[in-house]
């Protein structure tokens, strides 16, 4: 028993699409992405230096977990920092 027309959801969807595609939102995303790429790039460079003490002493018990977490963090940093200074 609603009097609303069926085009209202379509209008809302097109308005949401306009906001998402707006230039200011894209500019904001670029402003956030640049520092994240910078940090990701340099983290990907620095994290392998933390492997050396773990591997030098051998991996036992919790050190294996720490090495796995470090490896996953390095992979994430590689993905995030991939586009830095291209």
Short mmCIF file of C-alpha atoms in Angstrom, two decimals:
data_model
loop_
_atom_site.label_atom_id
_atom_site.label_comp_id
_atom_site.label_asym_id
_atom_site.label_seq_id
_atom_site.Cartn_x
_atom_site.Cartn_y
_atom_site.Cartn_z
CA UNK A 1 0.00 0.00 0.00
CA UNK A 2 2.92 2.22 -0.64
CA UNK A 3 2.63 5.20 -2.96
CA UNK A 4 6.31 5.25 -3.85
CA UNK A 5 7.22 4.72 -7.44
CA UNK A 6 9.43 1.80 -8.49
CA UNK A 7 12.07 4.24 -9.81
CA UNK A 8 13.08 5.43 -6.32
CA UNK A 9 15.62 2.60 -5.71
CA UNK A 10 17.03 3.20 -9.18
CA UNK A 11 17.44 6.92 -8.43
CA UNK A 12 19.15 6.15 -5.14
CA UNK A 13 21.51 3.72 -6.86
CA UNK A 14 22.44 6.27 -9.49
CA UNK A 15 23.05 8.90 -6.80
CA UNK A 16 25.32 6.50 -4.87
CA UNK A 17 27.18 5.76 -8.11
CA UNK A 18 27.70 9.51 -8.67
CA UNK A 19 29.11 9.97 -5.17
CA UNK A 20 31.47 6.99 -5.50
CA UNK A 21 32.70 8.20 -8.87
CA UNK A 22 33.06 11.81 -7.77
CA UNK A 23 36.42 13.43 -8.30
CA UNK A 24 36.79 14.59 -4.69
CA UNK A 25 36.35 11.05 -3.40
CA UNK A 26 38.93 9.74 -5.85
CA UNK A 27 41.31 12.52 -4.82
CA UNK A 28 40.83 11.57 -1.17
CA UNK A 29 41.56 7.94 -1.97
CA UNK A 30 44.79 8.95 -3.73
CA UNK A 31 45.81 11.04 -0.70
CA UNK A 32 45.35 8.04 1.57
CA UNK A 33 46.92 5.52 -0.81
CA UNK A 34 50.20 7.38 -1.34
CA UNK A 35 51.43 7.18 2.29
CA UNK A 36 50.25 3.57 2.55
CA UNK A 37 52.26 2.64 -0.56
CA UNK A 38 55.30 4.46 0.86
CA UNK A 39 55.10 2.60 4.17
CA UNK A 40 54.40 -0.70 2.42
CA UNK A 41 57.39 -0.28 0.11
CA UNK A 42 59.86 0.50 2.88
CA UNK A 43 58.43 -2.18 5.15
CA UNK A 44 58.97 -4.69 2.33
CA UNK A 45 62.58 -3.51 2.12
CA UNK A 46 63.24 -3.60 5.88
CA UNK A 47 61.38 -6.73 7.03
CA UNK A 48 63.80 -9.25 5.47
CA UNK A 49 66.54 -7.97 7.80
CA UNK A 50 64.50 -9.38 10.69
CA UNK A 51 64.73 -12.86 9.14
CA UNK A 52 68.47 -13.07 9.74
CA UNK A 53 68.47 -13.46 13.55
CA UNK A 54 65.59 -15.93 13.40
CA UNK A 55 67.24 -18.08 10.76
CA UNK A 56 70.72 -17.80 12.26
CA UNK A 57 69.59 -19.26 15.59
CA UNK A 58 67.34 -21.88 14.04
CA UNK A 59 63.57 -22.02 14.14
CA UNK A 60 62.21 -23.69 17.26
CA UNK A 61 58.75 -23.53 18.77
CA UNK A 62 57.35 -20.01 18.77
CA UNK A 63 60.13 -18.79 16.48
CA UNK A 64 58.52 -20.76 13.65
CA UNK A 65 55.27 -18.87 14.22
CA UNK A 66 57.15 -15.55 14.38
CA UNK A 67 58.89 -16.37 11.10
CA UNK A 68 55.55 -17.22 9.47
CA UNK A 69 53.98 -13.98 10.67
CA UNK A 70 57.01 -12.04 9.48
CA UNK A 71 56.82 -13.71 6.08
CA UNK A 72 53.09 -12.92 5.79
CA UNK A 73 53.71 -9.29 6.82
CA UNK A 74 56.44 -9.02 4.19
CA UNK A 75 54.11 -10.42 1.50
CA UNK A 76 51.42 -7.92 2.51
CA UNK A 77 53.95 -5.07 2.45
CA UNK A 78 55.05 -6.13 -1.04
CA UNK A 79 51.47 -5.99 -2.31
CA UNK A 80 50.68 -2.66 -0.63
CA UNK A 81 53.95 -0.97 -1.61
CA UNK A 82 54.11 -2.32 -5.15
CA UNK A 83 53.06 0.91 -6.87
CA UNK A 84 55.32 3.26 -4.90
CA UNK A 85 57.38 5.74 -7.01
CA UNK A 86 56.61 4.24 -10.38
#
